[in-house]
Amino acid sequence: MQDLDGKVAFVTGAGSGIGLGIATALAQAGVRVMLCDINKAALDAAVEGLKATNADVDGVLADVSLKDQLQSAADATLEHFGKVHILVNNAGVGGGGDYGTWNDPAWRWVIGVNLMSVVWGFEIFGPLIESHGEGGHIVSTASIAGMVALTNPSYDVTKFGVVALSEDLRPKLAARGIGVSVLCPGVIRTNILESSRNIPDRFQGQIPSGPIEGPGTEVLKAVTEAIASGIDPLYVGELVREAIEGDWPHIFTDLQFEPVIEARFDAIKAGFDRIRGRTPRY
Ligand code: NAD
């Protein structure tokens, strides 16, 4: 999409961090933005802050891990702005517990927010974007953890899923005038480590908490420090805006994890090398 001025975007998880950075960068380009979040206080503050810059924005409260709430948020967007061109599936949570501590509610929470909301985003917003014939774009926030498994199981699984879904749908939606990009951020300065603040009521008291002591504590401390001095979310938002304009398939934020991803590709290649020259039995 070349001309963003006056277009309409719907951004999930827009009350904080990367989502707010994307909403801000789009608003600065003249995009009218519907901010969506589960957290009312954060959503209200974000909408108020952007309105103060004369941006044409509004907010809608929704738990995107519930399909009917995402559908209602889409309805509210059409009611307010008339149409929608850009969907940013960005809401996400970490903290589903590692091997030995995970449980079913934790998997359901993380899969619901990080993956099913993206599936439903495509399903609900794809036809809405297609319907006006002006084209559009869908960006979904995965992670470097969608390229190489390095955080915890439910987070990695859902982020690989978002990458797979985006790569699968990119050629299919191109034929329908919709660009598809997947955002794979590195370490960004956000509130992601406080994800438990957004555990929906139906899971309250059922999600295992993070490591309190033991080896995990040191890792958590290092991650906390890295995120506290991470990349500016508005910088990420500006990259996303450029990616929408340029129809980038993959959006990376920096080169920090490129060697780790290359090492994974090398390990996969080694798997093929191990059986090279053999003739399979049919
Ligand atoms: P954040 O916690 O600052 O923002 C996440 C936002 O999503 C919050 O405003 C939260 O209220 C909202 N949210 C959570 N659950 C929701 C739900 N059920 N329905 C609607 N909104 C919900 O964290 P962030 O880092 O900005 O996270 C944004 C995305 O970026 C996530 O998908 C995350 O996995 C991804 N990401 C973050 C980093 C990083 O280093 N911060 C790196 C890679 C990927």
PDB file of N, CA and C in Angstrom, residues 31 93 96 236 247 254 280:
ATOM      1  N   VAL A  31      -2.952   7.916   8.993  1.00  0.00           N
ATOM      2  CA  VAL A  31      -3.884   6.785   9.047  1.00  0.00           C
ATOM      3  C   VAL A  31      -4.842   7.008  10.216  1.00  0.00           C
ATOM      4  N   VAL A  93       1.136 -12.353  24.591  1.00  0.00           N
ATOM      5  CA  VAL A  93       1.546 -12.537  25.982  1.00  0.00           C
ATOM      6  C   VAL A  93       2.654 -13.586  26.057  1.00  0.00           C
ATOM      7  N   GLY A  96       3.655 -18.662  29.644  1.00  0.00           N
ATOM      8  CA  GLY A  96       2.808 -19.841  29.743  1.00  0.00           C
ATOM      9  C   GLY A  96       3.417 -20.994  30.527  1.00  0.00           C
ATOM     10  N   VAL A 236      10.063   0.534  15.995  1.00  0.00           N
ATOM     11  CA  VAL A 236       9.457  -0.670  15.395  1.00  0.00           C
ATOM     12  C   VAL A 236       8.215  -0.274  14.589  1.00  0.00           C
ATOM     13  N   ASP A 247       5.490  -3.543   1.143  1.00  0.00           N
ATOM     14  CA  ASP A 247       5.017  -4.932   1.098  1.00  0.00           C
ATOM     15  C   ASP A 247       6.135  -5.934   1.424  1.00  0.00           C
ATOM     16  N   ASP A 254      16.355  -5.726  13.856  1.00  0.00           N
ATOM     17  CA  ASP A 254      17.793  -5.546  14.066  1.00  0.00           C
ATOM     18  C   ASP A 254      18.482  -6.875  13.740  1.00  0.00           C
ATOM     19  N   PRO A 280      15.733 -43.506  -0.994  1.00  0.00           N
ATOM     20  CA  PRO A 280      14.628 -43.948  -0.121  1.00  0.00           C
ATOM     21  C   PRO A 280      13.964 -45.217  -0.658  1.00  0.00           C
TER      22      PRO A 280
END
